[in-house]
mmCIF file of C-alpha atoms in Angstrom:
data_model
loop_
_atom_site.group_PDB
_atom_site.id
_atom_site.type_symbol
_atom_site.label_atom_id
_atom_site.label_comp_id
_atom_site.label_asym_id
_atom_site.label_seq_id
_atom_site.Cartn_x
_atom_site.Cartn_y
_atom_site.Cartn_z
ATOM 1 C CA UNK A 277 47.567 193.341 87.435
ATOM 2 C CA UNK A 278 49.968 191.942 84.944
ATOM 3 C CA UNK A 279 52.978 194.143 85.441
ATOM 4 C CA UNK A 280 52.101 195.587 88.627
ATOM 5 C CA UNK A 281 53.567 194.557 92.100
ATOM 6 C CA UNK A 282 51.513 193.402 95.146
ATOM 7 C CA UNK A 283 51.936 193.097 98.752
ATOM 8 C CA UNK A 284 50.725 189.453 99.582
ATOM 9 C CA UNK A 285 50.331 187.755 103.220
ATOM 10 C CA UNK A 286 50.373 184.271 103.530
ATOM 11 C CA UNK A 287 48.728 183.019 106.415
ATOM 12 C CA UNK A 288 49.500 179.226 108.501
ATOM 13 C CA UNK A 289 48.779 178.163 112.012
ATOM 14 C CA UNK A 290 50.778 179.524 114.549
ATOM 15 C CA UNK A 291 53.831 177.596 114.487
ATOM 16 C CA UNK A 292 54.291 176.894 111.729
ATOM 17 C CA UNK A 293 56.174 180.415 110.180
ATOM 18 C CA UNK A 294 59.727 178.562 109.815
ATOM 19 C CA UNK A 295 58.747 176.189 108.022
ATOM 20 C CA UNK A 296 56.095 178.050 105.692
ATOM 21 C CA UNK A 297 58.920 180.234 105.212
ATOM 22 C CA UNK A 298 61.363 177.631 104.501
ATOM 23 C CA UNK A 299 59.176 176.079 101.886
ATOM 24 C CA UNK A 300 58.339 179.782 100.625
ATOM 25 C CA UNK A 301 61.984 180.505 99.504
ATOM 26 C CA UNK A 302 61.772 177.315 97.186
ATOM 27 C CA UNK A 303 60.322 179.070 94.667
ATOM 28 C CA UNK A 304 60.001 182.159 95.742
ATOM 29 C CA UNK A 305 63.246 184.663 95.026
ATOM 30 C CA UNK A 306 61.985 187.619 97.208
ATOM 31 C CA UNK A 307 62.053 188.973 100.751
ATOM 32 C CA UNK A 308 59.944 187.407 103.247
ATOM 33 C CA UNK A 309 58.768 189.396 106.709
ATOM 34 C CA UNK A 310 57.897 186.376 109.120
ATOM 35 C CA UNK A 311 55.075 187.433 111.907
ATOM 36 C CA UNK A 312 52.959 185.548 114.396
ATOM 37 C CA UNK A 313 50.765 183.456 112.315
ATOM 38 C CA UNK A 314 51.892 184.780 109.066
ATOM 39 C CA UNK A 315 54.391 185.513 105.893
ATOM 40 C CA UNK A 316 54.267 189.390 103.947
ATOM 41 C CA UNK A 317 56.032 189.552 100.350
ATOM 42 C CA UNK A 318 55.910 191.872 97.755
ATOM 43 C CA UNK A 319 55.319 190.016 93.921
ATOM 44 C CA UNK A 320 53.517 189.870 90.709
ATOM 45 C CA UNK A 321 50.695 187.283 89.861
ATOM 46 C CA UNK A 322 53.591 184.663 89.231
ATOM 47 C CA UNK A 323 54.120 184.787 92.879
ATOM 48 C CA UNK A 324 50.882 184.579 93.982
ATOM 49 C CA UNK A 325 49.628 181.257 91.521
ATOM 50 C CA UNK A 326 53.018 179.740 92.434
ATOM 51 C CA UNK A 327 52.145 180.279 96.362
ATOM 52 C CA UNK A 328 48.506 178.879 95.529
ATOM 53 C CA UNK A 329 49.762 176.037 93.782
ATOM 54 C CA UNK A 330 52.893 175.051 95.332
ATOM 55 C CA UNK A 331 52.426 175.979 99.422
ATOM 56 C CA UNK A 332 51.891 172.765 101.551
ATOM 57 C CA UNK A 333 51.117 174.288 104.984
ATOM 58 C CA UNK A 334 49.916 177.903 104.387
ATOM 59 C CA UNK A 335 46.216 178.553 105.046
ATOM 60 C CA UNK A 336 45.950 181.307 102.825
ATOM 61 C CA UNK A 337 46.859 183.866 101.017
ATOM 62 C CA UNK A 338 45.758 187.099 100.992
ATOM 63 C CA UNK A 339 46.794 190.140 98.903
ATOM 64 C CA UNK A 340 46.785 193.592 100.337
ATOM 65 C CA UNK A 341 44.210 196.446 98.754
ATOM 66 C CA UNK A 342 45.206 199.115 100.825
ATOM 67 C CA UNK A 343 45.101 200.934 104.250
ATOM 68 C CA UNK A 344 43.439 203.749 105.616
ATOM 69 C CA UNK A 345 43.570 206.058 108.731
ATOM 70 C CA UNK A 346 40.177 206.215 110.059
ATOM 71 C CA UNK A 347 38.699 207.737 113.144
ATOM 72 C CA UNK A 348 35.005 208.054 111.554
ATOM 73 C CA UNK A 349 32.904 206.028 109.276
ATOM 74 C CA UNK A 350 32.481 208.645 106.354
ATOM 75 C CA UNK A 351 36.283 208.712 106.317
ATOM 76 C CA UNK A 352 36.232 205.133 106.420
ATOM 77 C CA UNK A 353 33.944 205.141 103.321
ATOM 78 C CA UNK A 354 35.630 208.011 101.363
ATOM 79 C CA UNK A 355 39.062 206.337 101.554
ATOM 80 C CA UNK A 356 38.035 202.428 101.236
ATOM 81 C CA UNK A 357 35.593 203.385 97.663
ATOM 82 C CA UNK A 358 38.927 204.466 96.510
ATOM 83 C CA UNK A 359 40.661 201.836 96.486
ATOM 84 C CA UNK A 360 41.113 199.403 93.774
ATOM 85 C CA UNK A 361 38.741 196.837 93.780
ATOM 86 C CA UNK A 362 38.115 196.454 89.986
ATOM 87 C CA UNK A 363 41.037 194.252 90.445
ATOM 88 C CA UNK A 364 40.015 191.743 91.915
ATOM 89 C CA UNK A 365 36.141 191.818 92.204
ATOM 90 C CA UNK A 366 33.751 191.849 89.092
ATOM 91 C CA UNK A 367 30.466 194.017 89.011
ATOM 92 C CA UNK A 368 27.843 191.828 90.655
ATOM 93 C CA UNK A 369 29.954 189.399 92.076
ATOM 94 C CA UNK A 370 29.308 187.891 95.555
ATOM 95 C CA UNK A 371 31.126 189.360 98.185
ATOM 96 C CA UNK A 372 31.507 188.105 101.622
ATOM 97 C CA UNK A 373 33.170 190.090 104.559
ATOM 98 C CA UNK A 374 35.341 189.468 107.383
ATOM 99 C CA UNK A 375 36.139 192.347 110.192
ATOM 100 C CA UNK A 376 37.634 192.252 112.926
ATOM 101 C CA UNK A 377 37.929 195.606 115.299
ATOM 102 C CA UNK A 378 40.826 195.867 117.617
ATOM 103 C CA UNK A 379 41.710 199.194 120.039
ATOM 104 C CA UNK A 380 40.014 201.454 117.728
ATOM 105 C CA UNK A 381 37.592 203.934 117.628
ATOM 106 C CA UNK A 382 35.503 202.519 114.906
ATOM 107 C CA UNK A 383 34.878 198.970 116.751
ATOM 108 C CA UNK A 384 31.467 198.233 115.717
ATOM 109 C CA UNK A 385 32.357 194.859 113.167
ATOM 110 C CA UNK A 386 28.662 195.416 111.820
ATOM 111 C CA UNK A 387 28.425 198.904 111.082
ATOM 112 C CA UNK A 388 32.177 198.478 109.491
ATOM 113 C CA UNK A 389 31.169 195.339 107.115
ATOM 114 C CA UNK A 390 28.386 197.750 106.142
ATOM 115 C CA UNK A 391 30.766 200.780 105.404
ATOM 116 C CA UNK A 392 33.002 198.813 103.469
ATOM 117 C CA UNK A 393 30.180 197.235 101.549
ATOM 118 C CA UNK A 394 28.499 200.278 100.925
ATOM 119 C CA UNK A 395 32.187 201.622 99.371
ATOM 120 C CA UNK A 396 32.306 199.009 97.283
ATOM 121 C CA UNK A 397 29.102 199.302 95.838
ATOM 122 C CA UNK A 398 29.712 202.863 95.163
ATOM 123 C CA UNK A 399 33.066 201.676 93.445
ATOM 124 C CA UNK A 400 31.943 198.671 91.546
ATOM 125 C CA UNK A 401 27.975 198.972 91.416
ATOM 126 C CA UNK A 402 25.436 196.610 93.182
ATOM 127 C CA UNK A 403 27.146 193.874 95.154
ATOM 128 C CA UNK A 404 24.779 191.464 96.896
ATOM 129 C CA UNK A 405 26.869 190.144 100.618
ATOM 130 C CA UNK A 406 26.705 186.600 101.260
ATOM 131 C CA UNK A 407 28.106 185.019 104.274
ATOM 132 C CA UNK A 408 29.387 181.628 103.317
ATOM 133 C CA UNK A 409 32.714 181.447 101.590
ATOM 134 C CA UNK A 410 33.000 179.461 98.178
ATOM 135 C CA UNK A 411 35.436 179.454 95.660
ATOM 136 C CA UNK A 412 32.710 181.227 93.792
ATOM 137 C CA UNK A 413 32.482 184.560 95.468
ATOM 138 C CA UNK A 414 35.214 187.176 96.673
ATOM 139 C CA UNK A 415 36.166 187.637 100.179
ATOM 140 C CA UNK A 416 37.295 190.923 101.733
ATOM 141 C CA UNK A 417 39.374 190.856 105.035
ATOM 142 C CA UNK A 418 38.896 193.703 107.016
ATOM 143 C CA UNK A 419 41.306 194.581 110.258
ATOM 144 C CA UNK A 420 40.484 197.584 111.989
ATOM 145 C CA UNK A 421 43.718 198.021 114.796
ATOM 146 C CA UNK A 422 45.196 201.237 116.280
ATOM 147 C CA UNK A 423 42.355 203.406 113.752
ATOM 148 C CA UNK A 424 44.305 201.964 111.007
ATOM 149 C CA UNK A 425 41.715 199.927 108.587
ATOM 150 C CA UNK A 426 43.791 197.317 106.452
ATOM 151 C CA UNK A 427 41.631 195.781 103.679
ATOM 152 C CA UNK A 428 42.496 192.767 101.706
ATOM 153 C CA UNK A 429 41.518 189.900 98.686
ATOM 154 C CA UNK A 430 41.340 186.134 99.760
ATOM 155 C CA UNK A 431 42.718 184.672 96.707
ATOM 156 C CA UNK A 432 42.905 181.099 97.584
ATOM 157 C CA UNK A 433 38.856 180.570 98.037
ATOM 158 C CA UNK A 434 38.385 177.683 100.423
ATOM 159 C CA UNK A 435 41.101 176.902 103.139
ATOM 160 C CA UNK A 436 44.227 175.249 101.663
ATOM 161 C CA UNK A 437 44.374 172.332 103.521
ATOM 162 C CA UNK A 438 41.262 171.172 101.119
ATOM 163 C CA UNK A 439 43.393 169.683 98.105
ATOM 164 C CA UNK A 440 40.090 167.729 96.999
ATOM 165 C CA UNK A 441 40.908 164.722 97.932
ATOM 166 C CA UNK A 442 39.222 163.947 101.070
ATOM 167 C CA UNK A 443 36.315 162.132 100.049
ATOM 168 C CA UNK A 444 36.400 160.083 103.062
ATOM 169 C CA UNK A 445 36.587 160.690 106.801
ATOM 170 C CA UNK A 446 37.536 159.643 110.400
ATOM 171 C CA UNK A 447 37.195 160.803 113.804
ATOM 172 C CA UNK A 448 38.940 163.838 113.985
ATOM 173 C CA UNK A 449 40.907 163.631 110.602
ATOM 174 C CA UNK A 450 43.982 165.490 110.998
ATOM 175 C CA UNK A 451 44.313 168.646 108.382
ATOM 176 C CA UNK A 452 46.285 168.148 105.306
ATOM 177 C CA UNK A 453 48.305 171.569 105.756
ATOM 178 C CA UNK A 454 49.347 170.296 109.249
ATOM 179 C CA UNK A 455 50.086 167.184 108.242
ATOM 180 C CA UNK A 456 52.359 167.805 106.017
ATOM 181 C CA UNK A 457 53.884 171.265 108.062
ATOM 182 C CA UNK A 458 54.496 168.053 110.279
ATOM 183 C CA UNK A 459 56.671 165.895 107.657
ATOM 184 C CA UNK A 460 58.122 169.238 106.549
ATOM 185 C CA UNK A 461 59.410 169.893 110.312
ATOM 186 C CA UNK A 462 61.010 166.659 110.384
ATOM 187 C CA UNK A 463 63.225 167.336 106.818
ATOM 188 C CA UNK A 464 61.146 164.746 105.359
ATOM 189 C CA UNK A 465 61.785 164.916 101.744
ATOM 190 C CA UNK A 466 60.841 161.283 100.421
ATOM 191 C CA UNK A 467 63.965 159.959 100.513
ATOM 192 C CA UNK A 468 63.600 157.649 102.954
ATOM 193 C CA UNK A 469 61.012 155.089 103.842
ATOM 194 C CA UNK A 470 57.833 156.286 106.162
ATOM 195 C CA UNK A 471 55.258 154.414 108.131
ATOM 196 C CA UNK A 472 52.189 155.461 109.760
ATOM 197 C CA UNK A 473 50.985 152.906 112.569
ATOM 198 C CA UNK A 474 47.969 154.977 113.100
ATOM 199 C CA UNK A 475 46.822 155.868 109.302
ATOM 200 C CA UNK A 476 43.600 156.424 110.285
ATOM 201 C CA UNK A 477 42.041 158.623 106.625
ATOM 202 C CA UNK A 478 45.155 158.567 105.366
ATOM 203 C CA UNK A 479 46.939 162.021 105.652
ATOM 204 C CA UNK A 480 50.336 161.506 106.590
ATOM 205 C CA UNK A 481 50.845 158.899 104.211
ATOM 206 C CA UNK A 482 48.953 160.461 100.789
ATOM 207 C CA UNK A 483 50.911 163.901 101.938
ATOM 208 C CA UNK A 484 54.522 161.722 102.020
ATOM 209 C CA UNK A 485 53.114 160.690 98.833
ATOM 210 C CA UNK A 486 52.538 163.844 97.244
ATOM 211 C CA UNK A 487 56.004 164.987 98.649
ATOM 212 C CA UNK A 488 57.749 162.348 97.088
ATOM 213 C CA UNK A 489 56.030 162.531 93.960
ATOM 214 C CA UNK A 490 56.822 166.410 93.748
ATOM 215 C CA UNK A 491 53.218 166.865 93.064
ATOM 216 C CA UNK A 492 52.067 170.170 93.797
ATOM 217 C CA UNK A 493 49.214 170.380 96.745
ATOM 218 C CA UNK A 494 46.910 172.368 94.656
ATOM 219 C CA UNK A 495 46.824 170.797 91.002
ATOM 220 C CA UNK A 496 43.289 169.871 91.517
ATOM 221 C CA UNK A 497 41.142 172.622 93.257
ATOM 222 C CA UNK A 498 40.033 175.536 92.070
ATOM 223 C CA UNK A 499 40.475 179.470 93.855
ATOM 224 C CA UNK A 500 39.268 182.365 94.013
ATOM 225 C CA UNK A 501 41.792 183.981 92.194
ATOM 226 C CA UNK A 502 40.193 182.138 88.806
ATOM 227 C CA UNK A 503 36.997 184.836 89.149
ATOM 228 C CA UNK A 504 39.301 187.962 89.183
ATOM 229 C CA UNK A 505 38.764 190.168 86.542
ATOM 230 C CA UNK A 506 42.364 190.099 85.533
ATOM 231 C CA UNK A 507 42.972 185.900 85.551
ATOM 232 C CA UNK A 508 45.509 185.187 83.159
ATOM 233 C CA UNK A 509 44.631 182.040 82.248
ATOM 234 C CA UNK A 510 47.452 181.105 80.491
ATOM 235 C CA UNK A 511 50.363 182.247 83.021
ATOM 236 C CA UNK A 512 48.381 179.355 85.026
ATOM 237 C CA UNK A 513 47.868 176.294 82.488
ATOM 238 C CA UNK A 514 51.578 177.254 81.783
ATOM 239 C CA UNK A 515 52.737 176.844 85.891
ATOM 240 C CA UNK A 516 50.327 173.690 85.681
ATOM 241 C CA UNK A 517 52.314 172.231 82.618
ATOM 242 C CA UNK A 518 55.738 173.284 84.443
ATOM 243 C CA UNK A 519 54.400 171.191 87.753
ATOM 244 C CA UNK A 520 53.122 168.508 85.620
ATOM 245 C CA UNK A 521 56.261 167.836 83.908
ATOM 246 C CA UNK A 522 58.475 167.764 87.577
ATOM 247 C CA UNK A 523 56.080 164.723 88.312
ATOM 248 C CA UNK A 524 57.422 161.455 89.427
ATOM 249 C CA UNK A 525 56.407 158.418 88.056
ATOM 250 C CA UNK A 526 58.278 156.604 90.716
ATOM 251 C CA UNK A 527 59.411 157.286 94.129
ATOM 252 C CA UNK A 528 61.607 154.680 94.865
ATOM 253 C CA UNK A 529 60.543 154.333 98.313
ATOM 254 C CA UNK A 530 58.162 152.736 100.623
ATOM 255 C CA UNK A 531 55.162 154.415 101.714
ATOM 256 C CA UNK A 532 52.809 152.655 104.453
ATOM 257 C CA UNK A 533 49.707 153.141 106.211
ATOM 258 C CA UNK A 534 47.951 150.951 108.588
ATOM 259 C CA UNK A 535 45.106 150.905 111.041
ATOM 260 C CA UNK A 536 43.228 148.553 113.336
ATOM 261 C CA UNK A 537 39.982 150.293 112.017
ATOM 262 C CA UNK A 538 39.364 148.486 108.574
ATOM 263 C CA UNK A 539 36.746 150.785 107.337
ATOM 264 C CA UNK A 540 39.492 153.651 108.074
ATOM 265 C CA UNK A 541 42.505 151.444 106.077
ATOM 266 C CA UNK A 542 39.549 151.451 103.111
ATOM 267 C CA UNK A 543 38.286 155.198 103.587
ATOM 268 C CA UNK A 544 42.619 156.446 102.761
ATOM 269 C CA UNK A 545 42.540 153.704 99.973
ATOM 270 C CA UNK A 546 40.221 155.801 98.755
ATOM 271 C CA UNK A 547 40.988 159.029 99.678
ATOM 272 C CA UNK A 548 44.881 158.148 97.876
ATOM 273 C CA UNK A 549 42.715 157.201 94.999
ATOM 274 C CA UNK A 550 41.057 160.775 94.793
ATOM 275 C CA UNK A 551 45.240 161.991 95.398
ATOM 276 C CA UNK A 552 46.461 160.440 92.714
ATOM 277 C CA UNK A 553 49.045 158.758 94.543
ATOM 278 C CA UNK A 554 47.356 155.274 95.629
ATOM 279 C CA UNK A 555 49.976 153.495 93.178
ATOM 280 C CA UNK A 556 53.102 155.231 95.778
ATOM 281 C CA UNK A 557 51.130 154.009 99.308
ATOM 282 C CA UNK A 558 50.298 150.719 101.047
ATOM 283 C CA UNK A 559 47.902 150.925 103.369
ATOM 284 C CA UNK A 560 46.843 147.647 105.477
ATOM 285 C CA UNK A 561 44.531 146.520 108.299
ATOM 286 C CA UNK A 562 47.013 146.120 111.344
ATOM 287 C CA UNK A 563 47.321 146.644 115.107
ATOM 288 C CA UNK A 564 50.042 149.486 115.674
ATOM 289 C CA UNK A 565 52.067 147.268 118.325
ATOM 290 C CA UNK A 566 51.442 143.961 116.434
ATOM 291 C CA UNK A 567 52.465 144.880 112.935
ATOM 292 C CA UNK A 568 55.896 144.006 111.289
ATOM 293 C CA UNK A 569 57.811 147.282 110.227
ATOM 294 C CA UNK A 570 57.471 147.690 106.013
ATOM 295 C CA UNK A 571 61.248 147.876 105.760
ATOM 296 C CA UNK A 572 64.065 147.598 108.004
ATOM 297 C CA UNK A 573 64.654 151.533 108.596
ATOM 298 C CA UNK A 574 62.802 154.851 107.893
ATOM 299 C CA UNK A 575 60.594 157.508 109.821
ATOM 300 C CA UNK A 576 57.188 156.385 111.580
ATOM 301 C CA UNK A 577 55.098 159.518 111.933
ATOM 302 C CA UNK A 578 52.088 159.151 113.652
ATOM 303 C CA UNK A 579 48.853 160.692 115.130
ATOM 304 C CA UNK A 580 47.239 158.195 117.704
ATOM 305 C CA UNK A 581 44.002 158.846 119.500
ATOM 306 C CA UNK A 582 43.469 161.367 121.691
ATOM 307 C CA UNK A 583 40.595 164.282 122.190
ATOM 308 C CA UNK A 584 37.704 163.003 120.249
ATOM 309 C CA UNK A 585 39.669 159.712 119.369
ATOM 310 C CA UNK A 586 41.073 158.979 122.948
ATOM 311 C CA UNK A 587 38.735 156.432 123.567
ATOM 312 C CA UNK A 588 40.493 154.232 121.334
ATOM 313 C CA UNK A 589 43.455 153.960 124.060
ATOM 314 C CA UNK A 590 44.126 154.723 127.433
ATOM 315 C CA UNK A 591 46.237 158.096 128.004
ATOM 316 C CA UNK A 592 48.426 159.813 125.855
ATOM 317 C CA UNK A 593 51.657 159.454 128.444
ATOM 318 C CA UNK A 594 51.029 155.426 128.852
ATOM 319 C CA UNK A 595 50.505 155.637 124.595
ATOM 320 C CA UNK A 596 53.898 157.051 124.241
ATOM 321 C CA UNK A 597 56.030 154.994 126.354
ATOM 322 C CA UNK A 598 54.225 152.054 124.420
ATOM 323 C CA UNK A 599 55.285 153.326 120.763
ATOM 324 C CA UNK A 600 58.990 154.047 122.660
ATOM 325 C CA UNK A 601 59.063 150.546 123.904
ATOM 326 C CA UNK A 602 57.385 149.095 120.267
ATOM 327 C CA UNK A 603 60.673 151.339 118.818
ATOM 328 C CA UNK A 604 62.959 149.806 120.762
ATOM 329 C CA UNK A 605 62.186 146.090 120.584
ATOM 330 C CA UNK A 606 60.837 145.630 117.305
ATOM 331 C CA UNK A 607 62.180 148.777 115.214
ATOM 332 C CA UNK A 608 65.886 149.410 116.580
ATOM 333 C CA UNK A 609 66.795 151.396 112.891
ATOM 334 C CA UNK A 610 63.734 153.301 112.721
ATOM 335 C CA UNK A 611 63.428 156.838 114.006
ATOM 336 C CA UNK A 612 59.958 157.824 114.905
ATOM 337 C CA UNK A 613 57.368 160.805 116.001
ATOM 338 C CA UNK A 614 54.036 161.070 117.654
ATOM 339 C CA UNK A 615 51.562 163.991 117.494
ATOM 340 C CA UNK A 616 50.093 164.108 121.504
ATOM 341 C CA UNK A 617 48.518 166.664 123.396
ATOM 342 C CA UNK A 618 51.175 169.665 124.384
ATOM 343 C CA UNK A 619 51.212 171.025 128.275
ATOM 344 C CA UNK A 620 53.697 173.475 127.436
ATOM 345 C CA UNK A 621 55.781 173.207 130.912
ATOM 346 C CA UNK A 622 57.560 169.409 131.305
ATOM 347 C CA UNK A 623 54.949 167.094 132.745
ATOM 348 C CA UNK A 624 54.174 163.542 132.860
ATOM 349 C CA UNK A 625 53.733 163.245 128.687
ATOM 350 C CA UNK A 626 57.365 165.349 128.201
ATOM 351 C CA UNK A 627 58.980 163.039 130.884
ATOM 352 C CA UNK A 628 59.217 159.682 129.095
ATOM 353 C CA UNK A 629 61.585 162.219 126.650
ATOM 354 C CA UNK A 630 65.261 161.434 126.851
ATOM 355 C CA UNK A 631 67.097 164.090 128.861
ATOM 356 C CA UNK A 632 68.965 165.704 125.618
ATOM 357 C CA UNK A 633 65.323 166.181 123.766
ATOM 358 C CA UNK A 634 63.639 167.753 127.290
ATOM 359 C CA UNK A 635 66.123 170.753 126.439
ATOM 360 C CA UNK A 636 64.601 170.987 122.715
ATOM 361 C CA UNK A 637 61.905 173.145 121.662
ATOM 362 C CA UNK A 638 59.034 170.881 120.798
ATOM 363 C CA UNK A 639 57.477 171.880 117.858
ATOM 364 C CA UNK A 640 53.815 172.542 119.260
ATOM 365 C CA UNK A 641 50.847 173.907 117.500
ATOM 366 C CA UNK A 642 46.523 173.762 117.701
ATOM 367 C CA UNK A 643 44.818 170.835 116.069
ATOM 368 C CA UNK A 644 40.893 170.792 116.075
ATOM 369 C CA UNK A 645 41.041 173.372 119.476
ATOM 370 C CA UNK A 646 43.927 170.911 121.550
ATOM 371 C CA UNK A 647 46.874 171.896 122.131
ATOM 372 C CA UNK A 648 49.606 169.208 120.484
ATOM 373 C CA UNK A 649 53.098 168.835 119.526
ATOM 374 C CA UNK A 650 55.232 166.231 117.647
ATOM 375 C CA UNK A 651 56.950 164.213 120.461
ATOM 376 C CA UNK A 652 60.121 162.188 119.216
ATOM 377 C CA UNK A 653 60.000 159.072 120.265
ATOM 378 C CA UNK A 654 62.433 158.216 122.886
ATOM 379 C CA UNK A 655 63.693 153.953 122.359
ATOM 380 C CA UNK A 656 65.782 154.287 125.650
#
C-alpha cells in the first residue's frame, strides 16, 4: 500500500460533518465529500495515520476494498474473493463482520457475513470469525444497498472516542469525540480561559487540555491498522515524533473543572493523570451556583444532569435559566454553553433563549440515545 491511493470514509455522529470536516482540512490537503454521518477522501497511508492520530471527533475510519453488483450470492462470492484483502488482513487473522442489508435482493445479513467470509477464506486461507471487536483482529464492513455490496477495512480498531485515558467513570460520562466536537463547535482553540461547573469525569476539561496542548487525541492507543500486513512502522514513529515535537509545555491559560460530587472531582484528577495533561487543569470540589469564577472572563462549557443524571436537579428548562441567571450576576464577562436535552421545534427549554439565538440553528446531536444540543446561555 505504500504508493498506492485509497478511498477512505471517516465516520462521526450525525452532526457533527462541519466540523469533522473543518478539522479534516488541517492537515489534510485533499478533497473532502461531506454526507450524512460521514467524510469520503481519496489518500495514501500518510492520510490515513494522520486521520487516526490527529481526528478529535471522528468515530472512525474506514478504507474502501471495493464494490460489487450483486443480485445472487455466488456472484457475491466470485466478485468479493477478488478483491484485495492481502492488504489489510493477514492469513489466520481474526476477522469480525458487520452487514447491513438495505432494498436489496440479497437481504439475508447472515447468509451475507457467511458469503463474504467464505470469500475471504478462499482468498487468504482459514480465517476463524469472532464477534467482538479488539484492536487485535480485523473488521470488515459490509453494506448491501440498491444490489450494490460495498466492502470495507476498520482501521482505527476500537471507537475513537477511547484515547486511553478513561480509567475512571461517572454516571453517564459524556464521550470524548463529542466532547471535544463540542469545544470545536464553539472555535475553542485554547486561547482563552474555560470552566466546567459540572466536570463530572473530567471530559471537557482534559479535552480543552489536550487542545491547548496541541496534543494529538490518539498518541497513546493502539489500531487496527498496526496488524496490517503492510504497517510501515516507521512512516508512524516518524508522524509520532512530528506530533511530539508540536507539544506544549505550557498553555498559558486557565483550565478548570469542578463538581459537587467529590469522588467525581478525584475520578478526572485521575483520569487527567492517565491524559497527560493534569499539570494544564484544576479541578476542585464546588457547587456549580456557589463557586467563584477561576478568572474574570472565558468560556464555561458544561454538561449538567439530565437522562440518567437528572436526578441530581430538577428539570433541564428550570437548570438553564439558573446557569443564565448564575451568568448574569456573578459572571457578567464570561460567555457560556450548556449541553440539554434537544426538542427540535421551540419549546419551554429553547424559550429562556434570547430572541436573536431562537433564529440560530442549534447545534444538536445524540448522546447515550437522548436527543441534546449545546444551548448558549442567555444572561438577559
Amino acid at each position: 500500500m505504500k504508493n498506492t491511493s485509497e478511498d477512505f470514509y471517516v465516520i462521526m455522529p450525525p452532526g457533527f460533518e462541519q466540523i469533522c470536516a473543518k478539522e479534516l482540512k488541517q492537515f489534510l490537503d485533499t478533497p473532502l465529500t461531506i454526507t450524512r454521518g460521514g467524510i469520503s477522501f481519496t489518500g495514501k497511508l500518510r492520510e490515513l495515520y494522520l486521520v487516526n492520530l490527529w481526528s478529535r471527533c471522528a468515530s472512525r475510519i474506514l478504507v474502501r476494498i471495493g464494490s460489487v453488483k450483486c443480485r445472487d450470492f455466488p456472484t457475491l462470492f466470485n466478485r468479493a474473493s477478488r478483491l484485495p484483502w492481502g492488504r489489510f488482513i493477514k492469513p489466520h487473522h481474526k476477522v469480525a463482520l458487520r452487514v447491513s442489508c438495505h432494498s436489496s435482493r440479497l437481504n439475508h445479513s447472515d447468509r451475507v457475513a457467511t458469503t463474504i467470509e467464505e470469500a475471504i477464506h478462499k482468498a487468504l486461507g482459514s480465517i476463524p470469525v469472532s464477534e467482538e471487536i479488539s484492536p487485535e483482529q480485523q473488521t470488515v464492513f459490509v453494506r448491501i444497498e440498491n444490489d450494490i455490496c460495498t466492502l470495507s477495512v476498520d482501521s482505527s480498531g476500537d471507537l475513537l472516542h477511547k484515547r486511553g485515558y478513561r480509567q475512571q467513570a461517572t454516571n453517564a460520562p459524556l464521550r470524548e469525540t463529542l466532547a471535544a466536537g463540542c469545544l470545536l463547535h464553539c472555535n475553542w482553540t485554547g486561547q482563552e480561559p474555560l470552566w466546567d461547573p459540572f466536570c463530572g469525569s473530567g471530559t471537557f476539561p482534559i479535552e480543552a487540555a489536550l487542545i491547548a496542548a496541541n496534543i494529538p487525541p490518539g498518541i497513546s492507543r493502539k489500531f487496527a491498522f498496526m496488524s496490517w500486513p503492510g504497517f510501515r512502522r516507521g512512516l508512524w514513529e516518524a508522524l509520532l515524533s512530528e506530533a511530539d515535537r508540536g507539544i506544549k509545555k505550557e498553555t498559558g491559560i486557565t483550565i478548570d473543572g469542578s463538581d459537587i460530587d467529590e469522588q467525581a472531582v478525584e475520578s478526572a484528577r485521575q483520569n487527567a493523570q492517565q491524559a497527560g495533561v493534569a499539570q494544564f487543569i484544576t479541578f476542585r470540589h464546588a457547587d456549580a451556583f456557589q463557586a467563584q469564577a477561576p478568572t474574570d472572563d472565558g468560556l464555561i462549557i458544561c454538561n449538567p444532569p439530565y437522562g440518567e443524571r437528572l436526578a441530581l436537579t430538577s428539570t433541564p428548562t428550570k437548570l438553564l435559566k439558573k446557569l443564565g441567571r448564575q451568568l448574569h450576576d456573578n459572571y457578567p464577562s464570561w460567555h457560556g454553553y450548556a449541553l440539554l436535552p434537544y426538542h427540535g421545534t421551540p419549546s419551554a427549554t429553547t424559550s429562556v433563549l434570547s430572541s436573536n439565538e431562537k433564529d440560530k440553528t442549534l447545534f444538536n446531536f445524540s448522546n447515550g440515545g437522548i436527543d441534546v444540543a449545546l444551548y448558549p446561555l442567555d444572561k438577559s
